[in-house]
PDB file of C-alpha atoms in Angstrom:
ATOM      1  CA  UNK H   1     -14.808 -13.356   5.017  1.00 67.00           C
ATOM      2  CA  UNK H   2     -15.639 -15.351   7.858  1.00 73.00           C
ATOM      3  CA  UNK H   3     -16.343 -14.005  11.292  1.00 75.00           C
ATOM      4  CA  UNK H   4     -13.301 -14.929  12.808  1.00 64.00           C
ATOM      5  CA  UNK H   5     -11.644 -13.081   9.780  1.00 74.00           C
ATOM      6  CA  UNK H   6     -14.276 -10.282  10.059  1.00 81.00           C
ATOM      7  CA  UNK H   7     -13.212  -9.897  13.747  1.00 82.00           C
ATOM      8  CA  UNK H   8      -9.486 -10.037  13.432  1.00 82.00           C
ATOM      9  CA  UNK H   9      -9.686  -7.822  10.654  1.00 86.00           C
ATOM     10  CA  UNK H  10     -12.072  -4.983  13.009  1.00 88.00           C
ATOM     11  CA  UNK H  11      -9.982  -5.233  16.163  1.00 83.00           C
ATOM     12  CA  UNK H  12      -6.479  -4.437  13.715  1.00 85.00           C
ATOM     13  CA  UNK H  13      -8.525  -1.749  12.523  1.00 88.00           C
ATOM     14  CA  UNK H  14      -9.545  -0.202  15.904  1.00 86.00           C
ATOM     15  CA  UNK H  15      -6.276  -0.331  17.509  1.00 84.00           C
ATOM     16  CA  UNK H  16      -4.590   1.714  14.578  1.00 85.00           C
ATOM     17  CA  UNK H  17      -7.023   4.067  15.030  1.00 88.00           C
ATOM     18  CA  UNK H  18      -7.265   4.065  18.490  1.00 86.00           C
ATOM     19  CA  UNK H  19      -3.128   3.767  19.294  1.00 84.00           C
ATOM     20  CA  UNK H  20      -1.638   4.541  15.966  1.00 87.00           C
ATOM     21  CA  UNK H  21      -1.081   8.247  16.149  1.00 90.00           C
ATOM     22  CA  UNK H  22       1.463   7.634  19.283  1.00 86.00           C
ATOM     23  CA  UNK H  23       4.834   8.495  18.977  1.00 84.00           C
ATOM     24  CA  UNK H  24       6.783   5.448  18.231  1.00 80.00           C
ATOM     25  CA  UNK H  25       9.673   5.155  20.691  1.00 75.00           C
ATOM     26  CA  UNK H  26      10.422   9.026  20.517  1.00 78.00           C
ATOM     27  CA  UNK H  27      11.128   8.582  16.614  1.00 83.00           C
ATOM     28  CA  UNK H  28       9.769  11.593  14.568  1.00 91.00           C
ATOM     29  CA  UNK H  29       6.957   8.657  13.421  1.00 92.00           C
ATOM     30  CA  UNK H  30       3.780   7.454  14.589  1.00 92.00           C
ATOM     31  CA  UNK H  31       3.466   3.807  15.696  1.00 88.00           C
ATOM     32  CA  UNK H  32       0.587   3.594  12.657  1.00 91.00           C
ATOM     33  CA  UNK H  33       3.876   4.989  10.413  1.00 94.00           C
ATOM     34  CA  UNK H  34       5.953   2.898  11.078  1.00 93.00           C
ATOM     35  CA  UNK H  35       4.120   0.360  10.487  1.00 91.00           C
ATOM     36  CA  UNK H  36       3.171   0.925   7.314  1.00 95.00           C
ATOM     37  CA  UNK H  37       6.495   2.176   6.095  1.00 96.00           C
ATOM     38  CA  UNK H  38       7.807  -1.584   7.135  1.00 96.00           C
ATOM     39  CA  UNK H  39       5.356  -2.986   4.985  1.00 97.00           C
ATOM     40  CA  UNK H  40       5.910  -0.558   2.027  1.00 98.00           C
ATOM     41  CA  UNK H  41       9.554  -1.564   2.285  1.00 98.00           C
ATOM     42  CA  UNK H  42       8.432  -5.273   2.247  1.00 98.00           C
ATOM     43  CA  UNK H  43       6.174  -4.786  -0.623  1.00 98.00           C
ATOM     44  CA  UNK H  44       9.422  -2.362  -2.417  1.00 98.00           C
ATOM     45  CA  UNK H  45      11.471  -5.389  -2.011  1.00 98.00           C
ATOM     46  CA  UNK H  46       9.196  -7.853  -3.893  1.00 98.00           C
ATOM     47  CA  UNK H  47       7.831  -9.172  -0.779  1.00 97.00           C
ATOM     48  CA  UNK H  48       4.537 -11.960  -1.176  1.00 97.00           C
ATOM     49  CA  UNK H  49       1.351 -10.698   0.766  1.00 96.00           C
ATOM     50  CA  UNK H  50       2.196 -12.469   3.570  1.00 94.00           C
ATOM     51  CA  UNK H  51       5.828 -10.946   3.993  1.00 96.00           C
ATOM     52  CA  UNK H  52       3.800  -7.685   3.221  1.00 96.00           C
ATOM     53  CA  UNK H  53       0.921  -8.329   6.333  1.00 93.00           C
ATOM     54  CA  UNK H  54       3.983  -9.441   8.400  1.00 91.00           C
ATOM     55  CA  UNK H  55       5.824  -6.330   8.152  1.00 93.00           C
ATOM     56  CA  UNK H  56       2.696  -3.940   8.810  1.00 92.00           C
ATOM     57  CA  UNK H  57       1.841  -6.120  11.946  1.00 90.00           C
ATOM     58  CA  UNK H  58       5.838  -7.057  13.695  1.00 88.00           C
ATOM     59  CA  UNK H  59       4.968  -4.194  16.283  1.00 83.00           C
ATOM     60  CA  UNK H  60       0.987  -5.190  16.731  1.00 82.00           C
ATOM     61  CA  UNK H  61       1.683  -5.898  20.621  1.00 78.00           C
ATOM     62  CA  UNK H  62       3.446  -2.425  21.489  1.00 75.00           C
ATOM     63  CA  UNK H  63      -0.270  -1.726  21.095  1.00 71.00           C
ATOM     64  CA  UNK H  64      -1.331  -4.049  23.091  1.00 66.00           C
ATOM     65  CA  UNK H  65       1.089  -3.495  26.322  1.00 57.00           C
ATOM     66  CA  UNK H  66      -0.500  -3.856  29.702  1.00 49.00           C
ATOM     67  CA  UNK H  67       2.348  -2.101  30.724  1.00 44.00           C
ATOM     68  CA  UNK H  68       1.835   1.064  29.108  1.00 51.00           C
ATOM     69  CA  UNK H  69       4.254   3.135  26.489  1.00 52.00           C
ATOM     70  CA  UNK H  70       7.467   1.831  25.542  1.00 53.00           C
ATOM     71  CA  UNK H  71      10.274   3.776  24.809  1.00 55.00           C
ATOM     72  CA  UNK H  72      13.997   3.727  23.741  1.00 54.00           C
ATOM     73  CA  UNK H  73      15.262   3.871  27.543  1.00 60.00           C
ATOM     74  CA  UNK H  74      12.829   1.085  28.447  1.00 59.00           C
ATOM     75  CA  UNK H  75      14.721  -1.911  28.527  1.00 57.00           C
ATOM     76  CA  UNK H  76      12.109  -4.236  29.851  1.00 61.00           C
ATOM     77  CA  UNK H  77      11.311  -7.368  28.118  1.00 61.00           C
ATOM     78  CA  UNK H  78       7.856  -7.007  27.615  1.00 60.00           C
ATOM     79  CA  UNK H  79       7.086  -9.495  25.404  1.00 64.00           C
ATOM     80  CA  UNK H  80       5.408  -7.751  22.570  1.00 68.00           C
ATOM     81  CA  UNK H  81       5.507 -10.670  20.151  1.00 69.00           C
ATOM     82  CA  UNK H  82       3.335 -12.863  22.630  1.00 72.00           C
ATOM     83  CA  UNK H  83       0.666  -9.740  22.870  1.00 69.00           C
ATOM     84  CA  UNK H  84       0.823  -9.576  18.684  1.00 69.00           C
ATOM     85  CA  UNK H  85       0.123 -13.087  18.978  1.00 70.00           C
ATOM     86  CA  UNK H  86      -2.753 -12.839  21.104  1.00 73.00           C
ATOM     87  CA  UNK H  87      -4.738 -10.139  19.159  1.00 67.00           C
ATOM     88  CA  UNK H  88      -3.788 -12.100  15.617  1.00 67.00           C
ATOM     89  CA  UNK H  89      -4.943 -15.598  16.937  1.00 71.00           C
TER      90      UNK H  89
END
C-alpha cells in the first residue's frame, strides 16, 4: 500500500473505533452497524468491491460533522457527503 492508501485506510479505521459505537439516528444500531450491514447487503446482492466499500462508507461524514450528532428530528442539511468526501480524498 502506499502512504496515501496507508493513511486513508488508518483514519477509516480510527473513526469507527472512535465514533462507531453511537447510536445511529435513534435506530436500535450503532453508526459502525449500520454500516456494515449496508455493505453486507451490497456484497448479498452480488455487489463488485467497489459497490461493497461504497456501501460500508455512504454515512462516513455523519462521523465527521462539525456540527455534532444527527438525528431523525434534525432536518438540517449538513452536508455529510462533502465531509465523506473530505476524509476519503
Amino acid at each position: 500500500m502506499t502512504d496515501v492508501t496507508t493513511s486513508t485506510v488508518e483514519t477509516i479505521r480510527r473513526i469507527f473505533t472512535d465514533h462507531g459505537m453511537k447510536d445511529y439516528l435513534g435506530e436500535d444500531v450503532t453508526m459502525a452497524e449500520h454500516m456494515l450491514q449496508a455493505a453486507h447487503q451490497a456484497e448479498g446482492m452480488g455487489g463488485d468491491p467497489l459497490t461493497v466499500v461504497g456501501a460500508l462508507l455512504h454515512d462516513i461524514g455523519q462521523f465527521t460533522s462539525a456540527f455534532g450528532t444527527i438525528t431523525k428530528a434534525d432536518t438540517r442539511d449538513r452536508y455529510q457527503e462533502d465531509a465523506g468526501a473530505e476524509v476519503l480524498k
